[in-house]
Each structure stands twice: as C-alpha cells, then as structure tokens.
Amino acid sequence: NAGVMQNPRHLVRRRGQEARLRCSPMKGHSHVYWYRQLPEEGLKFMVYLQKENIIDESGMPKERFSAEFPKEGPSILRIQQVVRGDSAAYFCASSLSGGRTYEQFFGPGTRLTVL
Amino acid sequence: AQTVTQSQPEMSVQEAETVTLSCTYDTSESDYYLFWYKQPPSRQMILVIRQEAYKQQNATENRFSVNFQKAAKSFSLKISDSQLGDAAMYFCAYRSAILGSQGNLIFGKGTKLSVKP
C-alpha cells in the first residue's frame, strides 16, 4: 500500500518562474493538507483541501499561491513568480477524512530552491 | 490562537542513556491531541507518539513515552535507551479536536537531538 507521494523531490526555479508541486494521497484518502517548512523552522499549515474543494486556506499567502485537488489526479500547489523567500520544504499530508479524528500521513516533501 | 513552544533548540544524549525533550503549548480549548514527530535527515515526517487530551494516562510507544501535564500545558517526550538512529529533529504538534475543527497541525520549532556513541 503506497504511502503519500510527492514530486518532484527537489525543484530549482529562478526568480519569476512558476513552481508546481504535486501530491498524490494514500489510496482511499480524499483529504489533503499542505504545510511549508522554512529553514530552521517547524512546519506551518498552508491549506486544507477535499476533492474539488478548498476547505481552509487561512495559512496560504494571499498572492502568488494557489492550490487545487481535482476529482482525478494529484493535488497541486502552485507558486507563481517565485521569490527567494519561497525557498522551503513543502509537505503534504493526507487523511481518510478531515477534522479531528483522522491521522494525517505525510509525504517525503518537495524541497524548492529559488535562485 | 494556539501556539506550541519548544525551548530547547538542541539536545545531546549518550547512546543508551535517557533524554527528555520539552514542549509547552497554549490553548483555550479543552479537547485536543498532542503529537511528537521525528524528522531524520531524509526529512520524512514520522509520527512517534500521540496523546489525547481527555486521557489522563501518559502515552507510551516502546522506548518513547510522554509526560502530559494538562494543567501546566506541558507535553515532554522521554526517550529511553537512546540509539544512534534516534538522532533527528523532533517536533511537538497540537491539533484541535473541537467539533468542526479542520484538523490542521500546529508545530513547534523543533529540537535537534544528537546521539553520541
């Protein structure tokens, strides 16, 4: 039973380019959380999605960042016009359902470097 | 808003010895979960142990145990018989269990644990 998959594992972009990070949840999971880990920091919540719905995006920067979780395919975190401050590790976690009772399983993360 | 504080940026322990990592949190909620995650150099987040706030009994998983003091809002992790493979960043995390909560985790800044042979 495959775990949460994220790709690419490493992504290098130049300032101003777009970054697309993909997350495939565990089989049967329909809820995805995205977190960002800046250097020397803990993970910070960005956005929580169900299939075709954004449930909570309170942790997501208002500009340049967007997320989706289509009916088919992986969840995508998109960062437009990247800046050096976007360099971080981005983790997604999936759960069977949302809310309080279901464990989140983490993917291995995508390390984004902005030159 | 809930916050999680880990006051020890780095800790060191001798192999086979015991070490305790500290975590305090702030919340006005009565129902929540607390977690310890391990992040080795591979960066994979691994769940070490979990505690439900309504349970008075401290959680235990093999060599890992917690000291949960609800009134003091303290949640420390004890690692017994430390092994070289325990060397990693350790993150304390909080998650609301209030009905209607979204379930996102709130993390501390982490403690880097080194294990000396």
XYZ file of C-alpha atoms in Angstrom:
232
model
C 0.000 0.000 0.000
C 1.845 3.060 -1.261
C 2.181 5.997 1.075
C 1.774 9.655 0.242
C 3.818 10.562 -2.800
C 5.194 13.953 -3.673
C 7.036 15.033 -6.765
C 9.381 16.354 -7.611
C 11.503 15.769 -4.516
C 13.737 18.670 -5.450
C 12.809 21.648 -7.598
C 15.029 24.530 -8.623
C 13.495 27.681 -10.078
C 14.766 31.106 -10.965
C 13.071 34.176 -9.586
C 9.914 34.960 -11.515
C 9.272 31.393 -12.696
C 6.376 29.189 -11.659
C 6.667 26.194 -9.358
C 4.210 23.296 -9.403
C 4.317 20.782 -6.587
C 2.306 17.589 -6.773
C 0.916 15.394 -4.033
C -0.737 12.009 -4.511
C -2.537 10.979 -1.312
C -2.685 7.486 0.060
C -5.181 5.214 -1.625
C -8.674 5.947 -0.401
C -7.748 9.287 1.152
C -9.750 12.258 -0.046
C -8.350 14.975 2.234
C -5.046 16.759 1.748
C -3.168 19.280 3.888
C -0.193 21.326 2.655
C 2.492 22.594 5.029
C 5.589 24.714 4.483
C 8.833 24.347 6.401
C 11.189 27.315 6.187
C 14.858 26.714 7.111
C 15.328 26.132 10.850
C 11.576 26.277 11.449
C 8.719 23.906 12.155
C 6.037 23.119 9.620
C 3.333 25.726 9.097
C -0.127 24.944 7.788
C -0.991 26.428 4.424
C -4.178 24.907 3.040
C -6.636 22.059 3.540
C -8.479 20.559 0.586
C -11.018 17.904 -0.161
C -11.586 16.620 -3.661
C -12.690 19.627 -5.745
C -12.999 21.871 -2.673
C -10.760 24.207 -0.737
C -11.863 23.886 2.875
C -9.409 26.162 4.661
C -6.750 28.333 3.043
C -6.124 30.570 6.026
C -2.406 29.753 6.071
C -1.775 30.450 2.421
C -0.225 33.752 1.273
C -2.872 35.835 -0.484
C -0.855 36.397 -3.633
C 1.010 34.056 -5.983
C -0.019 30.859 -4.178
C -2.890 28.600 -5.169
C -3.881 25.004 -4.560
C -6.255 22.523 -6.088
C -7.307 18.927 -5.620
C -9.221 17.794 -8.699
C -11.609 14.880 -8.845
C -8.972 12.899 -10.706
C -5.254 13.233 -10.225
C -2.949 14.658 -7.588
C -3.293 17.771 -5.516
C -1.261 20.671 -6.914
C 0.326 23.548 -5.033
C 1.235 26.309 -7.465
C 3.526 29.210 -6.746
C 3.646 31.891 -9.410
C 6.524 34.334 -9.874
C 8.645 32.696 -7.200
C 10.916 34.780 -4.979
C 13.897 33.741 -2.857
C 11.722 33.736 0.263
C 9.687 30.875 -1.207
C 12.685 28.545 -0.812
C 11.483 25.924 1.648
C 10.396 22.333 2.011
C 6.744 21.790 1.156
C 4.990 18.809 2.696
C 1.605 17.387 2.030
C -0.286 15.072 4.329
C -3.360 13.035 3.518
C -6.094 11.642 5.708
C -9.047 9.365 5.259
C -11.363 12.140 6.307
C -10.991 15.600 7.663
C -11.366 17.092 11.059
C -10.267 15.893 14.399
C -10.248 12.148 14.408
C -8.213 11.005 11.475
C -4.457 10.683 11.399
C -2.504 12.592 8.784
C 0.159 10.713 6.850
C 2.998 12.802 5.484
C 4.744 12.627 2.151
C 8.530 12.992 1.833
C 8.297 16.661 0.895
C 9.427 18.778 -2.042
C 12.443 20.973 -1.475
C 12.089 24.161 -3.509
C 15.168 26.264 -4.146
C 14.764 29.663 -5.774
C 17.909 31.070 -7.337
C -4.882 31.085 18.634
C -2.992 28.019 19.704
C 0.790 28.054 19.988
C 3.433 25.388 20.576
C 6.809 26.203 22.114
C 9.922 24.064 22.176
C 12.516 25.865 24.263
C 15.463 23.570 23.529
C 16.859 24.177 20.019
C 19.438 21.399 20.508
C 19.931 18.477 22.860
C 22.561 15.793 23.134
C 22.469 12.353 24.746
C 24.887 9.488 25.158
C 23.923 6.247 23.481
C 21.880 4.015 25.839
C 21.067 6.954 28.115
C 17.727 8.711 28.608
C 16.821 12.157 27.340
C 13.750 14.352 27.782
C 12.586 16.904 25.230
C 10.335 19.722 26.426
C 7.211 21.158 24.873
C 4.659 23.629 26.157
C 1.544 24.803 24.412
C -1.112 27.409 24.812
C -4.792 26.857 24.099
C -8.199 27.729 25.477
C -9.694 24.516 24.090
C -10.458 21.533 26.274
C -10.365 18.854 23.601
C -7.243 18.348 21.520
C -4.466 15.987 20.518
C -0.737 16.343 21.016
C 1.930 14.665 18.927
C 5.648 14.181 18.698
C 7.072 13.824 15.195
C 10.586 12.791 14.253
C 12.273 14.259 11.185
C 15.545 12.489 10.297
C 17.936 13.907 7.686
C 15.756 12.364 4.975
C 13.148 14.979 6.036
C 10.358 12.409 6.167
C 7.948 13.254 8.995
C 7.456 10.205 11.205
C 4.829 10.067 13.920
C 6.469 8.984 17.172
C 3.666 9.207 19.700
C 0.227 10.713 20.174
C -1.747 11.791 23.241
C -5.443 12.571 23.527
C -6.060 15.412 25.960
C -9.009 13.672 27.623
C -6.820 10.713 28.589
C -5.008 11.104 31.887
C -2.724 8.169 31.240
C 0.539 9.082 29.545
C 1.067 7.506 26.139
C 3.910 5.022 25.639
C 5.402 3.509 22.498
C 8.293 1.168 23.220
C 11.251 3.377 24.252
C 9.227 6.578 23.833
C 6.923 7.952 26.494
C 5.367 11.282 27.291
C 4.752 13.272 30.443
C 1.461 15.055 29.789
C 0.613 17.747 32.339
C -2.678 19.226 31.150
C -2.998 21.927 33.796
C 0.544 23.117 33.137
C 0.079 22.713 29.366
C 3.239 20.710 29.161
C 3.965 17.703 26.960
C 7.505 16.336 27.218
C 8.953 13.359 25.353
C 11.223 10.878 27.081
C 13.459 8.638 25.001
C 14.923 5.731 26.924
C 17.938 3.633 25.911
C 18.811 6.152 23.188
C 20.058 4.726 19.909
C 22.105 6.291 17.135
C 19.041 6.111 14.896
C 17.164 8.421 17.252
C 19.284 11.357 16.077
C 16.875 13.706 14.306
C 14.782 16.848 14.640
C 11.832 16.325 16.949
C 8.693 18.403 16.580
C 5.889 18.776 19.065
C 2.498 19.417 17.456
C -1.032 20.337 18.508
C -4.302 19.570 16.806
C -7.719 20.730 17.855
C -10.366 18.072 18.489
C -13.218 20.540 18.792
C -16.227 19.581 16.697
C -15.992 21.383 13.390
C -12.249 21.944 13.552
C -10.349 21.396 10.333
C -7.682 19.201 11.806
C -4.558 21.059 10.736
C -1.476 20.579 12.879
C 0.333 23.395 14.709
C 4.036 22.696 15.143
C 6.765 23.936 17.430
C 10.128 24.996 16.006
C 11.757 21.699 16.827
C 14.602 20.283 18.900
C 17.651 18.826 17.194
C 18.713 15.677 19.044
C 22.251 14.335 18.698
C 23.199 10.897 19.982
C 26.824 10.307 20.932
C 28.275 6.799 20.538
